PDB file of C-alpha atoms in Angstrom:
ATOM      1  CA  LEU A   1       0.183  -0.121  -0.033  1.00 96.00           C
ATOM      2  CA  LYS A   2       1.443   3.498  -1.114  1.00 98.00           C
ATOM      3  CA  ILE A   3      -0.225   6.867  -1.002  1.00 98.00           C
ATOM      4  CA  PHE A   4       0.711   9.869  -3.077  1.00 98.00           C
ATOM      5  CA  SER A   5      -0.641  13.344  -3.359  1.00 98.00           C
ATOM      6  CA  GLY A   6      -1.012  15.667  -6.152  1.00 97.00           C
ATOM      7  CA  ARG A   7      -0.780  19.502  -5.543  1.00 96.00           C
ATOM      8  CA  SER A   8      -4.587  20.261  -5.088  1.00 95.00           C
ATOM      9  CA  ASN A   9      -4.627  19.676  -1.360  1.00 95.00           C
ATOM     10  CA  PRO A  10      -1.260  18.370   0.182  1.00 96.00           C
ATOM     11  CA  VAL A  11      -2.150  19.148   3.665  1.00 96.00           C
ATOM     12  CA  LEU A  12      -5.480  16.823   3.518  1.00 97.00           C
ATOM     13  CA  ALA A  13      -3.484  14.170   1.679  1.00 98.00           C
ATOM     14  CA  SER A  14      -0.909  14.108   4.407  1.00 98.00           C
ATOM     15  CA  LYS A  15      -3.519  13.746   7.230  1.00 98.00           C
ATOM     16  CA  ILE A  16      -5.368  10.923   5.112  1.00 98.00           C
ATOM     17  CA  ALA A  17      -2.037   9.118   4.717  1.00 98.00           C
ATOM     18  CA  LYS A  18      -1.335   9.385   8.469  1.00 98.00           C
ATOM     19  CA  SER A  19      -4.816   8.002   9.264  1.00 97.00           C
ATOM     20  CA  ALA A  20      -4.054   4.948   6.969  1.00 97.00           C
ATOM     21  CA  GLY A  21      -0.917   4.364   8.945  1.00 97.00           C
ATOM     22  CA  LYS A  22       1.394   5.653   6.182  1.00 97.00           C
ATOM     23  CA  LYS A  23       3.567   8.389   5.032  1.00 97.00           C
ATOM     24  CA  LEU A  24       3.030  10.066   1.669  1.00 98.00           C
ATOM     25  CA  GLY A  25       5.259   8.491  -0.914  1.00 98.00           C
ATOM     26  CA  LYS A  26       7.800  10.564  -2.766  1.00 98.00           C
ATOM     27  CA  ILE A  27       6.773  11.725  -5.965  1.00 98.00           C
ATOM     28  CA  SER A  28       8.001  14.999  -8.047  1.00 98.00           C
ATOM     29  CA  ILE A  29       5.529  17.019  -9.906  1.00 97.00           C
ATOM     30  CA  LYS A  30       6.768  20.081 -11.766  1.00 96.00           C
ATOM     31  CA  THR A  31       5.323  22.742 -14.168  1.00 95.00           C
ATOM     32  CA  PHE A  32       7.909  23.759 -16.802  1.00 96.00           C
ATOM     33  CA  SER A  33       7.968  27.389 -17.968  1.00 96.00           C
ATOM     34  CA  ASP A  34       5.856  26.441 -21.077  1.00 95.00           C
ATOM     35  CA  GLY A  35       3.200  25.255 -18.762  1.00 92.00           C
ATOM     36  CA  GLU A  36       3.647  21.418 -19.407  1.00 96.00           C
ATOM     37  CA  ILE A  37       3.318  19.253 -16.374  1.00 97.00           C
ATOM     38  CA  TRP A  38       5.950  16.730 -15.597  1.00 97.00           C
ATOM     39  CA  VAL A  39       5.552  13.611 -12.966  1.00 98.00           C
ATOM     40  CA  LYS A  40       7.830  11.088 -11.496  1.00 98.00           C
ATOM     41  CA  TYR A  41       7.694   8.613  -8.841  1.00 98.00           C
ATOM     42  CA  GLU A  42      10.900   8.760  -6.674  1.00 98.00           C
ATOM     43  CA  GLU A  43      10.423   5.295  -5.194  1.00 98.00           C
ATOM     44  CA  ASN A  44       9.633   1.860  -6.400  1.00 98.00           C
ATOM     45  CA  ILE A  45       5.920   1.070  -6.840  1.00 98.00           C
ATOM     46  CA  ARG A  46       6.036  -2.203  -8.673  1.00 98.00           C
ATOM     47  CA  GLY A  47       3.458  -4.613  -7.554  1.00 98.00           C
ATOM     48  CA  CYS A  48       2.122  -2.096  -5.020  1.00 97.00           C
ATOM     49  CA  ASP A  49      -1.681  -1.126  -4.498  1.00 97.00           C
ATOM     50  CA  VAL A  50      -1.250   2.631  -5.368  1.00 98.00           C
ATOM     51  CA  PHE A  51      -3.560   5.553  -4.019  1.00 98.00           C
ATOM     52  CA  LEU A  52      -3.604   8.847  -5.635  1.00 98.00           C
ATOM     53  CA  ILE A  53      -5.159  11.813  -3.645  1.00 98.00           C
ATOM     54  CA  GLN A  54      -6.171  14.579  -5.815  1.00 97.00           C
ATOM     55  CA  SER A  55      -9.297  16.773  -6.363  1.00 96.00           C
ATOM     56  CA  THR A  56     -10.331  17.848  -9.909  1.00 93.00           C
ATOM     57  CA  ASN A  57     -11.652  21.506  -9.267  1.00 89.00           C
ATOM     58  CA  GLY A  58      -9.750  24.412 -10.698  1.00 80.00           C
ATOM     59  CA  PRO A  59      -7.240  25.294 -11.659  1.00 79.00           C
ATOM     60  CA  SER A  60      -7.760  22.661 -14.550  1.00 85.00           C
ATOM     61  CA  GLU A  61      -4.082  21.689 -14.210  1.00 93.00           C
ATOM     62  CA  ASN A  62      -5.270  19.414 -11.359  1.00 95.00           C
ATOM     63  CA  ILE A  63      -7.147  17.220 -13.750  1.00 95.00           C
ATOM     64  CA  LEU A  64      -4.332  16.729 -16.125  1.00 95.00           C
ATOM     65  CA  GLU A  65      -1.892  16.236 -13.293  1.00 97.00           C
ATOM     66  CA  LEU A  66      -4.112  13.407 -11.923  1.00 97.00           C
ATOM     67  CA  ALA A  67      -4.258  11.695 -15.201  1.00 97.00           C
ATOM     68  CA  LEU A  68      -0.638  11.868 -15.470  1.00 97.00           C
ATOM     69  CA  MET A  69      -0.123  10.369 -11.972  1.00 98.00           C
ATOM     70  CA  ALA A  70      -2.410   7.569 -12.854  1.00 98.00           C
ATOM     71  CA  ASP A  71      -0.626   6.889 -16.123  1.00 98.00           C
ATOM     72  CA  ALA A  72       2.812   6.792 -14.789  1.00 98.00           C
ATOM     73  CA  ALA A  73       1.645   4.403 -11.936  1.00 98.00           C
ATOM     74  CA  VAL A  74       0.382   2.048 -14.550  1.00 97.00           C
ATOM     75  CA  ARG A  75       3.707   2.346 -16.631  1.00 97.00           C
ATOM     76  CA  ALA A  76       5.642   1.917 -13.395  1.00 98.00           C
ATOM     77  CA  SER A  77       3.821  -1.540 -12.973  1.00 98.00           C
ATOM     78  CA  ALA A  78       1.609  -0.787  -9.985  1.00 98.00           C
ATOM     79  CA  SER A  79      -0.565  -3.672  -9.069  1.00 97.00           C
ATOM     80  CA  SER A  80      -3.579  -1.438  -8.840  1.00 97.00           C
ATOM     81  CA  VAL A  81      -4.323   2.269  -9.073  1.00 98.00           C
ATOM     82  CA  SER A  82      -7.046   3.905  -7.072  1.00 98.00           C
ATOM     83  CA  LEU A  83      -8.020   7.664  -7.306  1.00 97.00           C
ATOM     84  CA  ILE A  84      -9.084   9.475  -3.946  1.00 98.00           C
ATOM     85  CA  ILE A  85     -11.074  12.586  -5.260  1.00 97.00           C
ATOM     86  CA  PRO A  86     -12.113  14.461  -2.078  1.00 97.00           C
ATOM     87  CA  TYR A  87     -13.923  16.876  -4.414  1.00 97.00           C
ATOM     88  CA  PHE A  88     -14.966  16.102  -7.977  1.00 96.00           C
ATOM     89  CA  GLY A  89     -14.799  19.305  -9.826  1.00 92.00           C
ATOM     90  CA  TYR A  90     -17.366  19.565 -12.914  1.00 91.00           C
ATOM     91  CA  GLY A  91     -19.748  17.381 -11.121  1.00 90.00           C
ATOM     92  CA  ARG A  92     -22.467  20.244 -11.814  1.00 88.00           C
ATOM     93  CA  GLN A  93     -21.851  19.798 -15.584  1.00 90.00           C
ATOM     94  CA  ASP A  94     -23.565  16.286 -15.634  1.00 91.00           C
ATOM     95  CA  ARG A  95     -25.894  16.748 -18.510  1.00 90.00           C
ATOM     96  CA  LYS A  96     -26.656  18.730 -21.705  1.00 91.00           C
ATOM     97  CA  ASP A  97     -28.955  21.359 -20.436  1.00 86.00           C
ATOM     98  CA  GLN A  98     -28.326  23.850 -23.160  1.00 90.00           C
ATOM     99  CA  PRO A  99     -27.753  23.583 -26.926  1.00 93.00           C
ATOM    100  CA  ARG A 100     -24.059  23.409 -28.118  1.00 95.00           C
ATOM    101  CA  VAL A 101     -22.542  22.555 -24.641  1.00 94.00           C
ATOM    102  CA  PRO A 102     -20.286  19.515 -23.450  1.00 95.00           C
ATOM    103  CA  ILE A 103     -21.305  16.932 -20.767  1.00 95.00           C
ATOM    104  CA  THR A 104     -17.812  17.958 -19.067  1.00 93.00           C
ATOM    105  CA  GLY A 105     -18.409  15.731 -16.056  1.00 93.00           C
ATOM    106  CA  ARG A 106     -18.516  12.698 -18.325  1.00 94.00           C
ATOM    107  CA  LEU A 107     -15.573  13.867 -20.305  1.00 94.00           C
ATOM    108  CA  ILE A 108     -13.333  14.398 -17.105  1.00 94.00           C
ATOM    109  CA  ALA A 109     -14.255  11.007 -15.915  1.00 95.00           C
ATOM    110  CA  ASP A 110     -13.131   9.503 -19.323  1.00 94.00           C
ATOM    111  CA  LEU A 111      -9.997  11.160 -19.075  1.00 94.00           C
ATOM    112  CA  ILE A 112      -8.697  10.158 -15.814  1.00 92.00           C
ATOM    113  CA  THR A 113     -10.209   6.630 -16.026  1.00 92.00           C
ATOM    114  CA  THR A 114      -8.553   5.964 -19.393  1.00 93.00           C
ATOM    115  CA  ALA A 115      -5.306   7.122 -17.815  1.00 95.00           C
ATOM    116  CA  GLY A 116      -5.417   3.795 -15.920  1.00 92.00           C
ATOM    117  CA  SER A 117      -7.421   4.051 -12.516  1.00 94.00           C
ATOM    118  CA  ASP A 118      -9.087   0.667 -11.373  1.00 94.00           C
ATOM    119  CA  ARG A 119     -11.220   2.381  -8.715  1.00 96.00           C
ATOM    120  CA  VAL A 120     -12.282   5.879  -7.819  1.00 97.00           C
ATOM    121  CA  MET A 121     -13.566   6.998  -4.509  1.00 97.00           C
ATOM    122  CA  MET A 122     -15.228  10.458  -4.252  1.00 96.00           C
ATOM    123  CA  MET A 123     -17.038  12.426  -1.494  1.00 96.00           C
ATOM    124  CA  ASP A 124     -20.836  13.412  -1.749  1.00 96.00           C
ATOM    125  CA  LEU A 125     -21.210  14.017  -5.535  1.00 94.00           C
ATOM    126  CA  HIS A 126     -23.410  16.924  -6.682  1.00 89.00           C
ATOM    127  CA  ALA A 127     -25.356  14.333  -8.765  1.00 86.00           C
ATOM    128  CA  GLY A 128     -25.220  10.680  -8.006  1.00 86.00           C
ATOM    129  CA  GLN A 129     -25.528   9.574 -11.753  1.00 87.00           C
ATOM    130  CA  VAL A 130     -21.902  10.846 -12.161  1.00 92.00           C
ATOM    131  CA  GLN A 131     -20.866   7.601 -10.771  1.00 93.00           C
ATOM    132  CA  GLY A 132     -22.156   5.879 -14.085  1.00 92.00           C
ATOM    133  CA  PHE A 133     -19.550   8.116 -16.114  1.00 94.00           C
ATOM    134  CA  PHE A 134     -16.581   6.136 -14.866  1.00 94.00           C
ATOM    135  CA  SER A 135     -15.671   2.692 -16.346  1.00 92.00           C
ATOM    136  CA  ALA A 136     -13.631   1.960 -13.188  1.00 93.00           C
ATOM    137  CA  THR A 137     -15.163   0.864  -9.852  1.00 94.00           C
ATOM    138  CA  VAL A 138     -16.663   3.840  -8.028  1.00 95.00           C
ATOM    139  CA  ASP A 139     -17.112   4.315  -4.223  1.00 95.00           C
ATOM    140  CA  GLU A 140     -19.082   7.466  -3.238  1.00 95.00           C
ATOM    141  CA  LEU A 141     -18.085   8.264   0.525  1.00 97.00           C
ATOM    142  CA  THR A 142     -20.312  10.565   2.509  1.00 96.00           C
ATOM    143  CA  ALA A 143     -19.680  13.102   5.223  1.00 97.00           C
ATOM    144  CA  LEU A 144     -23.235  12.909   6.437  1.00 96.00           C
ATOM    145  CA  PRO A 145     -22.493  11.103   9.629  1.00 96.00           C
ATOM    146  CA  ILE A 146     -19.630  13.438  10.323  1.00 97.00           C
ATOM    147  CA  LEU A 147     -21.801  16.540   9.863  1.00 98.00           C
ATOM    148  CA  ALA A 148     -24.725  15.104  11.783  1.00 97.00           C
ATOM    149  CA  SER A 149     -22.582  14.104  14.860  1.00 97.00           C
ATOM    150  CA  TYR A 150     -21.603  17.890  14.989  1.00 97.00           C
ATOM    151  CA  PHE A 151     -25.019  19.094  15.250  1.00 97.00           C
ATOM    152  CA  VAL A 152     -26.220  16.060  17.539  1.00 96.00           C
ATOM    153  CA  GLU A 153     -23.507  17.321  20.111  1.00 96.00           C
ATOM    154  CA  LYS A 154     -25.336  20.817  20.269  1.00 95.00           C
ATOM    155  CA  LYS A 155     -27.972  19.001  22.053  1.00 93.00           C
ATOM    156  CA  LEU A 156     -30.657  20.955  20.625  1.00 93.00           C
ATOM    157  CA  ASP A 157     -34.348  19.536  20.261  1.00 93.00           C
ATOM    158  CA  ASP A 158     -35.839  21.929  17.918  1.00 96.00           C
ATOM    159  CA  TRP A 159     -33.946  21.272  14.681  1.00 97.00           C
ATOM    160  CA  VAL A 160     -35.588  21.452  11.190  1.00 97.00           C
ATOM    161  CA  VAL A 161     -33.290  20.533   8.245  1.00 98.00           C
ATOM    162  CA  VAL A 162     -34.024  22.761   4.999  1.00 97.00           C
ATOM    163  CA  SER A 163     -33.259  22.021   1.397  1.00 96.00           C
ATOM    164  CA  PRO A 164     -32.193  24.933  -0.410  1.00 93.00           C
ATOM    165  CA  ASP A 165     -34.013  23.926  -3.479  1.00 89.00           C
ATOM    166  CA  ILE A 166     -36.257  20.889  -4.541  1.00 88.00           C
ATOM    167  CA  GLY A 167     -33.325  19.297  -6.538  1.00 86.00           C
ATOM    168  CA  GLY A 168     -31.565  18.661  -3.065  1.00 90.00           C
ATOM    169  CA  THR A 169     -34.372  17.254  -1.250  1.00 94.00           C
ATOM    170  CA  LYS A 170     -33.387  13.639  -1.104  1.00 94.00           C
ATOM    171  CA  ARG A 171     -29.937  14.728   0.468  1.00 94.00           C
ATOM    172  CA  ALA A 172     -31.676  16.920   2.880  1.00 96.00           C
ATOM    173  CA  ARG A 173     -34.025  14.105   3.764  1.00 97.00           C
ATOM    174  CA  ASP A 174     -31.178  11.507   4.492  1.00 95.00           C
ATOM    175  CA  PHE A 175     -29.583  14.331   6.633  1.00 97.00           C
ATOM    176  CA  ALA A 176     -32.767  14.971   8.558  1.00 97.00           C
ATOM    177  CA  ASN A 177     -33.313  11.389   9.214  1.00 96.00           C
ATOM    178  CA  LYS A 178     -29.862  11.147  10.832  1.00 95.00           C
ATOM    179  CA  LEU A 179     -30.787  13.973  13.105  1.00 96.00           C
ATOM    180  CA  GLY A 180     -34.431  12.730  13.836  1.00 95.00           C
ATOM    181  CA  ALA A 181     -35.630  16.028  12.641  1.00 97.00           C
ATOM    182  CA  PRO A 182     -38.417  17.130  10.180  1.00 97.00           C
ATOM    183  CA  LEU A 183     -37.676  18.390   6.626  1.00 97.00           C
ATOM    184  CA  ALA A 184     -38.669  21.677   5.038  1.00 97.00           C
ATOM    185  CA  ILE A 185     -38.027  22.811   1.518  1.00 96.00           C
ATOM    186  CA  ILE A 186     -37.290  26.122  -0.092  1.00 94.00           C
ATOM    187  CA  GLU A 187     -39.247  26.379  -3.374  1.00 89.00           C
ATOM    188  CA  LYS A 188     -38.142  28.836  -5.962  1.00 76.00           C
ATOM    189  CA  ARG A 189     -40.779  30.164  -8.451  1.00 69.00           C
ATOM    190  CA  ARG A 190     -40.281  32.370 -11.473  1.00 58.00           C
ATOM    191  CA  ILE A 191     -42.498  35.362 -11.896  1.00 59.00           C
ATOM    192  CA  GLY A 192     -43.784  35.986 -15.455  1.00 59.00           C
ATOM    193  CA  ASN A 193     -41.004  35.873 -18.084  1.00 54.00           C
ATOM    194  CA  LYS A 194     -38.339  37.554 -16.111  1.00 53.00           C
ATOM    195  CA  ASP A 195     -35.715  35.012 -15.376  1.00 46.00           C
ATOM    196  CA  THR A 196     -33.844  36.893 -12.911  1.00 49.00           C
ATOM    197  CA  VAL A 197     -36.774  37.499 -10.487  1.00 44.00           C
ATOM    198  CA  GLU A 198     -37.734  34.556  -8.169  1.00 68.00           C
ATOM    199  CA  ALA A 199     -40.271  34.196  -5.321  1.00 60.00           C
ATOM    200  CA  LEU A 200     -39.244  32.096  -2.458  1.00 78.00           C
ATOM    201  CA  ASN A 201     -41.874  29.972  -0.881  1.00 88.00           C
ATOM    202  CA  ILE A 202     -41.129  27.597   2.179  1.00 93.00           C
ATOM    203  CA  ILE A 203     -42.787  24.031   2.288  1.00 94.00           C
ATOM    204  CA  GLY A 204     -43.064  22.683   5.801  1.00 95.00           C
ATOM    205  CA  GLU A 205     -43.099  24.115   9.487  1.00 95.00           C
ATOM    206  CA  VAL A 206     -40.069  26.106  10.396  1.00 96.00           C
ATOM    207  CA  LYS A 207     -41.442  28.881  13.035  1.00 96.00           C
ATOM    208  CA  ASP A 208     -39.522  28.852  16.157  1.00 96.00           C
ATOM    209  CA  ARG A 209     -37.024  26.161  15.093  1.00 97.00           C
ATOM    210  CA  SER A 210     -33.340  26.091  14.830  1.00 97.00           C
ATOM    211  CA  ALA A 211     -32.820  25.622  10.829  1.00 98.00           C
ATOM    212  CA  ILE A 212     -30.062  23.726   9.118  1.00 98.00           C
ATOM    213  CA  LEU A 213     -29.804  24.913   5.378  1.00 97.00           C
ATOM    214  CA  PHE A 214     -28.241  21.671   3.848  1.00 97.00           C
ATOM    215  CA  ASP A 215     -26.499  21.005   0.615  1.00 95.00           C
ATOM    216  CA  ASP A 216     -23.600  19.132  -0.950  1.00 95.00           C
ATOM    217  CA  GLU A 217     -21.625  22.167  -1.447  1.00 95.00           C
ATOM    218  CA  ILE A 218     -21.439  26.036  -0.974  1.00 94.00           C
ATOM    219  CA  ASN A 219     -20.140  27.988  -3.853  1.00 92.00           C
ATOM    220  CA  THR A 220     -20.637  31.773  -4.018  1.00 90.00           C
ATOM    221  CA  GLY A 221     -23.237  31.417  -1.259  1.00 91.00           C
ATOM    222  CA  GLY A 222     -25.945  33.292  -2.899  1.00 89.00           C
ATOM    223  CA  THR A 223     -28.541  30.446  -2.349  1.00 89.00           C
ATOM    224  CA  MET A 224     -27.657  30.247   1.253  1.00 93.00           C
ATOM    225  CA  ILE A 225     -27.746  33.990   1.732  1.00 93.00           C
ATOM    226  CA  ALA A 226     -31.213  34.142   0.248  1.00 91.00           C
ATOM    227  CA  GLY A 227     -32.432  31.200   1.956  1.00 93.00           C
ATOM    228  CA  SER A 228     -31.336  32.350   5.546  1.00 94.00           C
ATOM    229  CA  LYS A 229     -33.261  35.614   4.876  1.00 93.00           C
ATOM    230  CA  ILE A 230     -36.401  33.867   3.893  1.00 94.00           C
ATOM    231  CA  LEU A 231     -36.245  31.405   6.960  1.00 96.00           C
ATOM    232  CA  LYS A 232     -35.505  34.304   9.373  1.00 96.00           C
ATOM    233  CA  ASP A 233     -38.536  36.221   7.951  1.00 94.00           C
ATOM    234  CA  ASN A 234     -40.550  33.057   8.696  1.00 95.00           C
ATOM    235  CA  GLY A 235     -39.900  32.934  12.374  1.00 96.00           C
ATOM    236  CA  VAL A 236     -36.721  30.544  12.549  1.00 97.00           C
ATOM    237  CA  LYS A 237     -34.770  31.369  15.705  1.00 96.00           C
ATOM    238  CA  ASP A 238     -31.224  30.458  14.381  1.00 97.00           C
ATOM    239  CA  VAL A 239     -29.833  29.504  10.777  1.00 97.00           C
ATOM    240  CA  TYR A 240     -26.828  27.281  10.475  1.00 98.00           C
ATOM    241  CA  VAL A 241     -25.548  26.440   6.991  1.00 97.00           C
ATOM    242  CA  ALA A 242     -23.888  23.225   6.343  1.00 98.00           C
ATOM    243  CA  ALA A 243     -22.401  21.333   3.281  1.00 97.00           C
ATOM    244  CA  THR A 244     -19.684  18.661   2.841  1.00 97.00           C
ATOM    245  CA  HIS A 245     -17.668  20.961   0.210  1.00 97.00           C
ATOM    246  CA  GLY A 246     -16.778  24.609   0.933  1.00 96.00           C
ATOM    247  CA  VAL A 247     -15.740  26.070  -2.519  1.00 94.00           C
ATOM    248  CA  PHE A 248     -15.984  29.583  -1.779  1.00 93.00           C
ATOM    249  CA  PRO A 249     -14.418  31.232  -4.566  1.00 90.00           C
ATOM    250  CA  ASN A 250     -13.042  34.833  -4.525  1.00 87.00           C
ATOM    251  CA  SER A 251     -14.380  36.638  -1.690  1.00 86.00           C
ATOM    252  CA  SER A 252     -17.610  34.764  -1.173  1.00 91.00           C
ATOM    253  CA  LEU A 253     -16.833  33.288   2.142  1.00 94.00           C
ATOM    254  CA  SER A 254     -16.374  36.801   3.760  1.00 92.00           C
ATOM    255  CA  LYS A 255     -19.816  37.699   2.097  1.00 93.00           C
ATOM    256  CA  ILE A 256     -21.437  34.717   3.693  1.00 94.00           C
ATOM    257  CA  ILE A 257     -19.785  35.591   7.183  1.00 94.00           C
ATOM    258  CA  ARG A 258     -20.976  38.964   7.101  1.00 94.00           C
ATOM    259  CA  THR A 259     -24.563  37.835   6.633  1.00 94.00           C
ATOM    260  CA  ASP A 260     -26.391  38.557  10.041  1.00 95.00           C
ATOM    261  CA  ASP A 261     -29.005  35.921   9.325  1.00 96.00           C
ATOM    262  CA  ILE A 262     -26.574  33.244   9.327  1.00 97.00           C
ATOM    263  CA  LYS A 263     -25.375  31.907  12.750  1.00 97.00           C
ATOM    264  CA  GLU A 264     -22.691  29.458  11.853  1.00 97.00           C
ATOM    265  CA  ILE A 265     -21.199  27.704   8.546  1.00 97.00           C
ATOM    266  CA  VAL A 266     -20.088  24.135   8.690  1.00 97.00           C
ATOM    267  CA  VAL A 267     -18.095  22.401   5.972  1.00 97.00           C
ATOM    268  CA  THR A 268     -15.615  19.695   5.915  1.00 97.00           C
ATOM    269  CA  ASP A 269     -11.813  20.124   4.840  1.00 96.00           C
ATOM    270  CA  SER A 270     -12.393  18.458   1.464  1.00 97.00           C
ATOM    271  CA  LEU A 271     -11.302  21.732  -0.201  1.00 96.00           C
ATOM    272  CA  PRO A 272      -8.468  24.002   1.337  1.00 94.00           C
ATOM    273  CA  ILE A 273      -9.952  27.238   3.062  1.00 91.00           C
ATOM    274  CA  GLU A 274      -7.748  29.938   4.019  1.00 80.00           C
ATOM    275  CA  ASN A 275      -9.861  32.324   5.748  1.00 75.00           C
ATOM    276  CA  GLU A 276     -10.499  30.970   9.410  1.00 75.00           C
ATOM    277  CA  ASN A 277     -13.294  32.652  11.397  1.00 86.00           C
ATOM    278  CA  SER A 278     -14.999  32.102  14.614  1.00 89.00           C
ATOM    279  CA  LYS A 279     -18.396  31.717  12.378  1.00 95.00           C
ATOM    280  CA  LEU A 280     -16.781  29.037  10.312  1.00 96.00           C
ATOM    281  CA  LYS A 281     -16.434  25.317  11.560  1.00 96.00           C
ATOM    282  CA  ILE A 282     -14.333  23.033   9.500  1.00 96.00           C
ATOM    283  CA  LEU A 283     -14.696  19.138  10.268  1.00 97.00           C
ATOM    284  CA  PRO A 284     -12.066  16.827   9.403  1.00 97.00           C
ATOM    285  CA  ILE A 285     -12.585  13.886   6.858  1.00 98.00           C
ATOM    286  CA  SER A 286      -9.285  12.515   6.895  1.00 98.00           C
ATOM    287  CA  GLU A 287     -10.173   9.504   9.200  1.00 97.00           C
ATOM    288  CA  LEU A 288     -12.982   8.682   7.052  1.00 97.00           C
ATOM    289  CA  LEU A 289     -10.851   8.547   3.901  1.00 98.00           C
ATOM    290  CA  GLY A 290      -7.903   6.715   5.490  1.00 98.00           C
ATOM    291  CA  GLU A 291     -10.199   4.074   6.976  1.00 97.00           C
ATOM    292  CA  ALA A 292     -11.639   3.665   3.251  1.00 97.00           C
ATOM    293  CA  ILE A 293      -8.084   3.282   1.763  1.00 97.00           C
ATOM    294  CA  LYS A 294      -7.307   0.708   4.425  1.00 97.00           C
ATOM    295  CA  ARG A 295     -10.489  -1.414   3.797  1.00 96.00           C
ATOM    296  CA  THR A 296      -9.971  -1.063   0.031  1.00 96.00           C
ATOM    297  CA  ASN A 297      -6.333  -2.484   0.255  1.00 96.00           C
ATOM    298  CA  ARG A 298      -7.412  -5.451   2.666  1.00 95.00           C
ATOM    299  CA  GLY A 299     -10.593  -6.215   0.382  1.00 94.00           C
ATOM    300  CA  GLU A 300     -13.110  -5.401   2.961  1.00 95.00           C
ATOM    301  CA  SER A 301     -16.394  -3.499   2.642  1.00 95.00           C
ATOM    302  CA  VAL A 302     -16.055   0.253   2.524  1.00 95.00           C
ATOM    303  CA  GLY A 303     -20.062   0.448   2.463  1.00 92.00           C
ATOM    304  CA  ALA A 304     -20.039  -0.909   5.983  1.00 92.00           C
ATOM    305  CA  LEU A 305     -18.551   2.175   7.183  1.00 91.00           C
ATOM    306  CA  PHE A 306     -22.083   3.917   6.816  1.00 88.00           C
ATOM    307  CA  LEU A 307     -24.304   1.235   8.206  1.00 77.00           C
TER     308      LEU A 307
END
């Protein structure tokens, strides 16, 4: 068993390796002056089960880097190559929703599996059907138990889990079941022919409760900010925002933190987050991924982790 990291999130990769009882393997990754990427394993991996940790979010070099790592491992006679992708970038582009656009999620899956991967592990995909894009075996891990345990420890008995849109209802319902809490949904409706104008409506009882706005990821935070406002307007006591992945491009995290309607933001460390704040809680996923690596190496069930 050997574990190597790309450059997308080396801090998380080091924690995962430690949890699996290993040190990160030695690998050289360079970007030449002309932009080309070069990869070389600095230790023997012949006959080894090799696990490569790398997310595929921007910059796009992360995707090519992962493909090169996989190809190099195959050419170095690794026994198996498994990709650990804490955050699968381009997962939202899972269908052709407009004319003349690609299905980028499928293209990325083809690229990194064609490079030589036998297995892919990912955390909380935006759309479950993305698993079918891969020709390799796919394990989708979830941070729901980690997030649920955090809120259970708050020992509040008035939780309501809120899906920020109808599309995320199943995910929010699963989370609500873990908390033993009711579910509510924020419904968005268009007014007339103006695409930019929306009316928000809440399906479910939220008044005088502590609400958890729950989604798979928080990007710019616009949906969460609008959702927290309507929840407050409908009598919610406190609004917590929770998701597996905190993407937070540009200055979006600061904007969310400054929102008075949101009491706390809870995410995992699947992506590196630089701006620490008392309003932001980051939960670790390294033990979960480390255990999944060990179970895969031993030929044991990964799904049993979530029973």
